[in-house]
Amino acid sequence: MQKIPLIDYVGNPLLACIFLAIFWLQWRFPLRRQQFGLLQRLARNFVLSIPGFAIVRVAMLPIPIAIAIWARERHIGLLNWLHLPTWAVVITTFFVIDYAYWWWHWAMHMVPVFWRFHNVHHTDLDLDVSTAARFHFGEMILSIGFLSLAVILFGIGPIMLVVFFITFEAATLFHHSNWRLQIHIERILNLIFVTPRMHGIHHSIVQRETNSNWGTIFCWWDKLHGTLRRDVPQDAVTIGVAAYREEHELTLGKLFALPFRGQREWRLPNGEIPDREPQAAENLAE
Ligand SMILES: [Zn+2]
C-alpha cells in the first residue's frame, strides 16, 4: 500500500489523540445519561468500524487523491479554473465539500438503498465518540463515488483534500461525543459549528428530529435549508432508530447483515410512532 504521509504520520495520530481526549472529556463531563453497557457498545462499535477504516485507507482516500492529482494536471474543476490565493482556496474547499457532504448525508437518509447502510450508524442505542466510528463498510464504499465526484467538480487539490478529511473526521468525533460543554459555550460554538447537543437531536428516535441537523462541520447548511433543530433538551432525546430497540437484535453479525435484510418501518416495537411537538426555539436547548 502506498504511503500517504499526511494521513499516516499526521492525520491518524492526531485523530487518535483527539479521540482519546474526547473520550476522557465525555467520561468526566457526561451530557446524556447512557442507557446501555459501555464496554459492550465500545467493543461492537470498534469491531464494526475495522472494515470501514480499512476501506477508507485503501480506497476511499487513495482514489479521490489520485483523481485530484489527475484533475489538477488536466485543469479540471472549479478551483483549478479560478486561480485563487491560498487562503481563498482553503476557505472555498471547506465550504464546498462540507456543503456537498450535507447533501450526501441527506441522501443517506432519503434514498432507501443508502439508508439501509446509514441505518447501522443510527441504530446505536447510546451516542458517544465511539459512534463516530460506527459505520457499515458499505457506506464507505458508496461514499468513494460521492467524494470522487466532488473532487472533480470543485477541482480540490490532493493536499487540501487530506486536510479537509482530517478536519471532517475531527468534527465527526466532536459532534458525536457525549461531552457536556457549558451551555453558553456550546451556544456560541453552535453559531458556526455542529455541536454535540445539535447532533444529538439528529440521533433521536423521533423521525422528524432525525430528519434534521444533517451538517458535519458547519451548522449553516441546515439553517439555509430550514432543517436546523435546536429545540429538544438532551434529557428528552431517546437515542436510536424507533424499530431497532433491542440489544440482542444489534449484535455484530446482525449489524453487518442489516443493509441486506428487510427494513422495518419507523415504529417502536409496540407499534407506536414516537413523536413530539416541535418548539419554536431560537437557542440550543440544554
Ligand atoms: Zn444520519
Short mmCIF file of C-alpha atoms and ligand atoms in Angstrom, two decimals:
data_model
loop_
_atom_site.label_atom_id
_atom_site.label_comp_id
_atom_site.label_asym_id
_atom_site.label_seq_id
_atom_site.Cartn_x
_atom_site.Cartn_y
_atom_site.Cartn_z
CA MET A 1 0.00 0.00 0.00
CA GLN A 2 1.33 3.39 -0.96
CA LYS A 3 2.07 5.73 1.95
CA ILE A 4 0.07 8.94 2.34
CA PRO A 5 2.41 10.76 4.77
CA LEU A 6 -0.09 13.47 5.72
CA ILE A 7 -2.57 10.78 6.79
CA ASP A 8 -0.21 8.10 8.11
CA TYR A 9 2.16 10.32 10.11
CA VAL A 10 -0.01 13.35 10.95
CA GLY A 11 -3.74 12.73 10.44
CA ASN A 12 -4.19 9.33 12.04
CA PRO A 13 -2.02 10.00 15.16
CA LEU A 14 -3.77 13.37 15.58
CA LEU A 15 -7.24 11.83 15.27
CA ALA A 16 -6.27 9.09 17.74
CA CYS A 17 -5.23 11.77 20.27
CA ILE A 18 -8.45 13.73 19.68
CA PHE A 19 -10.47 10.52 20.16
CA LEU A 20 -8.73 9.80 23.48
CA ALA A 21 -9.07 13.41 24.69
CA ILE A 22 -12.81 13.48 23.88
CA PHE A 23 -13.25 10.02 25.38
CA TRP A 24 -11.82 11.32 28.65
CA LEU A 25 -13.86 14.54 28.50
CA GLN A 26 -17.17 12.70 27.93
CA TRP A 27 -16.37 10.34 30.78
CA ARG A 28 -15.51 13.26 33.09
CA PHE A 29 -18.35 15.57 31.94
CA PRO A 30 -21.18 13.39 30.54
CA LEU A 31 -24.04 15.03 28.61
CA ARG A 32 -26.76 12.35 28.24
CA ARG A 33 -27.27 9.51 30.67
CA GLN A 34 -26.06 6.31 28.98
CA GLN A 35 -28.73 3.60 28.86
CA PHE A 36 -26.72 0.55 27.80
CA GLY A 37 -23.48 -1.21 28.76
CA LEU A 38 -20.49 0.90 27.71
CA LEU A 39 -17.95 -1.87 27.24
CA GLN A 40 -20.18 -3.94 25.01
CA ARG A 41 -21.07 -0.91 22.89
CA LEU A 42 -17.43 0.10 22.60
CA ALA A 43 -16.42 -3.39 21.52
CA ARG A 44 -19.22 -3.54 18.92
CA ASN A 45 -18.51 -0.09 17.53
CA PHE A 46 -14.79 -0.82 17.39
CA VAL A 47 -15.11 -4.16 15.56
CA LEU A 48 -17.81 -2.78 13.25
CA SER A 49 -15.51 0.11 12.29
CA ILE A 50 -12.49 -2.05 11.31
CA PRO A 51 -13.58 -2.92 7.72
CA GLY A 52 -14.71 0.72 7.30
CA PHE A 53 -11.30 2.04 8.39
CA ALA A 54 -9.57 -0.39 6.03
CA ILE A 55 -11.69 0.76 3.09
CA VAL A 56 -11.05 4.44 3.91
CA ARG A 57 -7.31 3.83 3.87
CA VAL A 58 -7.06 1.55 0.80
CA ALA A 59 -9.74 3.16 -1.39
CA MET A 60 -11.90 5.99 0.00
CA LEU A 61 -8.87 8.28 0.28
CA PRO A 62 -6.39 6.98 -2.36
CA ILE A 63 -8.96 7.02 -5.21
CA PRO A 64 -10.12 10.65 -4.73
CA ILE A 65 -6.47 11.71 -4.12
CA ALA A 66 -5.44 10.12 -7.45
CA ILE A 67 -8.41 11.85 -9.11
CA ALA A 68 -7.39 15.18 -7.51
CA ILE A 69 -3.87 14.86 -8.98
CA TRP A 70 -5.29 13.90 -12.36
CA ALA A 71 -7.80 16.82 -12.31
CA ARG A 72 -5.06 19.30 -11.45
CA GLU A 73 -2.86 18.11 -14.32
CA ARG A 74 -5.79 18.30 -16.74
CA HIS A 75 -7.03 21.60 -15.32
CA ILE A 76 -10.48 20.27 -14.45
CA GLY A 77 -12.84 21.59 -11.79
CA LEU A 78 -13.82 24.92 -10.21
CA LEU A 79 -10.71 25.66 -8.11
CA ASN A 80 -8.37 24.62 -10.94
CA TRP A 81 -10.04 27.26 -13.14
CA LEU A 82 -10.18 30.11 -10.64
CA HIS A 83 -6.50 30.57 -9.60
CA LEU A 84 -7.40 31.95 -6.17
CA PRO A 85 -4.87 32.88 -3.46
CA THR A 86 -4.16 30.05 -0.97
CA TRP A 87 -6.36 31.41 1.85
CA ALA A 88 -9.33 31.63 -0.52
CA VAL A 89 -8.67 28.07 -1.77
CA VAL A 90 -8.70 26.81 1.85
CA ILE A 91 -11.97 28.58 2.69
CA THR A 92 -13.68 27.57 -0.56
CA THR A 93 -12.60 23.92 -0.17
CA PHE A 94 -14.03 23.73 3.34
CA PHE A 95 -17.31 25.40 2.36
CA VAL A 96 -17.99 23.47 -0.83
CA ILE A 97 -17.09 19.97 0.40
CA ASP A 98 -18.84 20.41 3.75
CA TYR A 99 -21.94 21.59 1.87
CA ALA A 100 -21.64 18.68 -0.57
CA TYR A 101 -21.47 16.36 2.44
CA TRP A 102 -24.67 17.93 3.77
CA TRP A 103 -26.38 16.70 0.59
CA TRP A 104 -24.67 13.32 0.86
CA HIS A 105 -25.91 12.90 4.43
CA TRP A 106 -29.39 13.98 3.30
CA ALA A 107 -29.25 11.33 0.53
CA MET A 108 -28.09 8.73 3.10
CA HIS A 109 -31.40 9.23 4.89
CA MET A 110 -33.71 9.87 1.91
CA VAL A 111 -32.58 7.30 -0.67
CA PRO A 112 -33.86 3.93 0.61
CA VAL A 113 -30.88 1.86 -0.60
CA PHE A 114 -28.44 4.31 1.08
CA TRP A 115 -30.46 4.36 4.30
CA ARG A 116 -30.04 0.57 4.60
CA PHE A 117 -26.34 1.24 5.26
CA HIS A 118 -26.61 4.51 7.23
CA ASN A 119 -29.25 2.87 9.45
CA VAL A 120 -26.43 0.80 11.02
CA HIS A 121 -24.83 4.02 12.30
CA HIS A 122 -28.13 5.29 13.71
CA THR A 123 -29.07 2.05 15.49
CA ASP A 124 -26.54 2.79 18.24
CA LEU A 125 -28.66 2.91 21.40
CA ASP A 126 -26.42 5.49 23.06
CA LEU A 127 -24.45 8.25 21.39
CA ASP A 128 -20.82 8.93 22.16
CA VAL A 129 -17.46 9.43 20.45
CA SER A 130 -17.32 5.73 19.53
CA THR A 131 -20.49 6.17 17.43
CA ALA A 132 -18.36 8.35 15.13
CA ALA A 133 -16.55 5.18 14.02
CA ARG A 134 -19.67 3.00 13.76
CA PHE A 135 -20.27 2.97 10.02
CA HIS A 136 -21.09 -0.03 7.88
CA PHE A 137 -18.25 -0.54 5.38
CA GLY A 138 -20.85 -0.41 2.58
CA GLU A 139 -21.40 3.28 3.39
CA MET A 140 -17.66 3.87 2.92
CA ILE A 141 -17.72 2.11 -0.45
CA LEU A 142 -20.71 4.21 -1.56
CA SER A 143 -19.01 7.44 -0.50
CA ILE A 144 -15.98 6.80 -2.76
CA GLY A 145 -18.14 7.74 -5.74
CA PHE A 146 -19.54 10.80 -4.00
CA LEU A 147 -16.15 12.11 -2.87
CA SER A 148 -14.54 11.46 -6.28
CA LEU A 149 -17.33 13.41 -7.99
CA ALA A 150 -16.97 16.32 -5.54
CA VAL A 151 -13.18 16.41 -6.14
CA ILE A 152 -13.63 16.60 -9.93
CA LEU A 153 -16.44 19.18 -9.84
CA PHE A 154 -14.74 21.53 -7.42
CA GLY A 155 -11.15 20.86 -8.54
CA ILE A 156 -9.98 20.07 -4.99
CA GLY A 157 -6.18 19.67 -4.69
CA PRO A 158 -4.76 16.47 -3.12
CA ILE A 159 -3.28 18.21 -0.05
CA MET A 160 -6.44 20.22 0.60
CA LEU A 161 -8.48 17.04 0.26
CA VAL A 162 -6.47 15.35 3.01
CA VAL A 163 -6.50 18.47 5.23
CA PHE A 164 -10.27 18.66 4.80
CA PHE A 165 -10.66 14.95 5.54
CA ILE A 166 -8.72 15.19 8.82
CA THR A 167 -10.80 18.21 9.92
CA PHE A 168 -14.02 16.47 8.85
CA GLU A 169 -13.15 13.39 10.94
CA ALA A 170 -12.22 15.56 13.95
CA ALA A 171 -15.59 17.36 13.64
CA THR A 172 -17.34 13.98 13.45
CA LEU A 173 -15.63 12.81 16.66
CA PHE A 174 -16.58 16.05 18.39
CA HIS A 175 -20.27 16.25 17.49
CA HIS A 176 -20.97 12.58 18.23
CA SER A 177 -19.41 12.88 21.66
CA ASN A 178 -21.28 12.76 24.95
CA TRP A 179 -19.24 15.66 26.30
CA ARG A 180 -21.27 18.21 28.26
CA LEU A 181 -19.96 21.63 27.25
CA GLN A 182 -21.26 24.53 29.29
CA ILE A 183 -24.46 25.58 27.55
CA HIS A 184 -23.38 29.18 26.90
CA ILE A 185 -20.10 27.97 25.34
CA GLU A 186 -21.91 25.44 23.18
CA ARG A 187 -24.42 28.08 22.07
CA ILE A 188 -21.54 30.29 20.91
CA LEU A 189 -19.82 27.37 19.11
CA ASN A 190 -23.17 26.46 17.56
CA LEU A 191 -23.29 29.82 15.79
CA ILE A 192 -20.72 28.29 13.42
CA PHE A 193 -20.21 24.58 14.11
CA VAL A 194 -22.25 21.42 14.55
CA THR A 195 -22.06 20.63 18.28
CA PRO A 196 -22.86 17.56 20.43
CA ARG A 197 -26.33 18.77 21.52
CA MET A 198 -27.25 19.71 17.93
CA HIS A 199 -26.15 16.33 16.55
CA GLY A 200 -27.75 14.50 19.49
CA ILE A 201 -31.14 15.65 18.14
CA HIS A 202 -30.24 14.06 14.75
CA HIS A 203 -29.88 10.69 16.54
CA SER A 204 -33.35 10.88 18.15
CA ILE A 205 -35.93 8.09 17.72
CA VAL A 206 -38.42 10.81 16.66
CA GLN A 207 -38.20 10.73 12.87
CA ARG A 208 -38.81 14.46 12.40
CA GLU A 209 -35.82 15.12 14.62
CA THR A 210 -33.62 12.56 12.82
CA ASN A 211 -34.55 14.28 9.57
CA SER A 212 -32.84 17.46 10.71
CA ASN A 213 -29.31 18.65 11.52
CA TRP A 214 -27.57 16.94 8.59
CA GLY A 215 -24.44 19.12 8.83
CA THR A 216 -20.95 17.85 9.71
CA ILE A 217 -18.62 20.83 10.28
CA PHE A 218 -20.74 23.97 9.80
CA CYS A 219 -24.32 24.42 11.05
CA TRP A 220 -25.21 26.97 8.35
CA TRP A 221 -26.37 24.49 5.71
CA ASP A 222 -29.19 23.34 7.98
CA LYS A 223 -30.13 26.94 8.61
CA LEU A 224 -30.13 27.54 4.85
CA HIS A 225 -32.45 24.57 4.21
CA GLY A 226 -34.72 25.10 7.25
CA THR A 227 -33.64 21.77 8.77
CA LEU A 228 -31.87 23.16 11.83
CA ARG A 229 -33.44 21.98 15.11
CA ARG A 230 -32.26 23.21 18.47
CA ASP A 231 -35.50 22.77 20.41
CA VAL A 232 -35.07 19.43 22.17
CA PRO A 233 -33.30 19.20 25.54
CA GLN A 234 -30.83 16.31 25.63
CA ASP A 235 -32.53 14.54 28.55
CA ALA A 236 -35.69 14.35 26.39
CA VAL A 237 -33.88 12.69 23.47
CA THR A 238 -34.06 8.90 23.17
CA ILE A 239 -31.12 7.84 21.01
CA GLY A 240 -31.55 5.31 18.21
CA VAL A 241 -33.95 4.16 15.49
CA ALA A 242 -37.54 3.51 16.62
CA ALA A 243 -37.84 -0.01 15.15
CA TYR A 244 -34.46 -1.28 16.42
CA ARG A 245 -34.54 -1.02 20.20
CA GLU A 246 -33.38 -4.44 21.39
CA GLU A 247 -29.70 -5.00 22.12
CA HIS A 248 -29.89 -8.66 21.11
CA GLU A 249 -31.03 -7.57 17.62
CA LEU A 250 -28.00 -5.35 17.25
CA THR A 251 -25.18 -7.85 17.57
CA LEU A 252 -22.18 -7.56 15.23
CA GLY A 253 -23.36 -10.24 12.80
CA LYS A 254 -26.85 -8.71 12.61
CA LEU A 255 -25.43 -5.21 12.09
CA PHE A 256 -23.20 -6.34 9.21
CA ALA A 257 -26.23 -8.08 7.66
CA LEU A 258 -28.75 -5.27 8.38
CA PRO A 259 -28.47 -3.50 4.94
CA PHE A 260 -29.29 -6.76 3.17
CA ARG A 261 -32.38 -7.59 5.24
CA GLY A 262 -35.93 -6.23 5.03
CA GLN A 263 -36.10 -2.76 6.56
CA ARG A 264 -38.63 -2.03 9.27
CA GLU A 265 -40.99 0.92 9.32
CA TRP A 266 -40.17 3.80 11.67
CA ARG A 267 -42.25 2.46 14.59
CA LEU A 268 -41.46 1.35 18.12
CA PRO A 269 -41.68 -2.42 18.75
CA ASN A 270 -45.13 -1.84 20.35
CA GLY A 271 -46.37 -0.26 17.10
CA GLU A 272 -46.36 3.36 18.31
CA ILE A 273 -44.78 6.12 16.25
CA PRO A 274 -42.67 8.28 18.58
CA ASP A 275 -43.49 11.96 18.23
CA ARG A 276 -43.18 15.27 20.00
CA GLU A 277 -44.44 18.77 19.24
CA PRO A 278 -41.71 20.94 17.71
CA GLN A 279 -40.94 24.09 19.68
CA ALA A 280 -40.05 27.45 18.16
CA ALA A 281 -36.62 27.58 19.80
CA GLU A 282 -34.04 30.11 18.72
CA ASN A 283 -31.44 28.93 21.20
CA LEU A 284 -29.94 25.49 21.54
CA ALA A 285 -31.90 23.69 24.30
CA GLU A 286 -29.93 22.49 27.30
ZN ZN B 1 -27.50 10.49 9.87
#
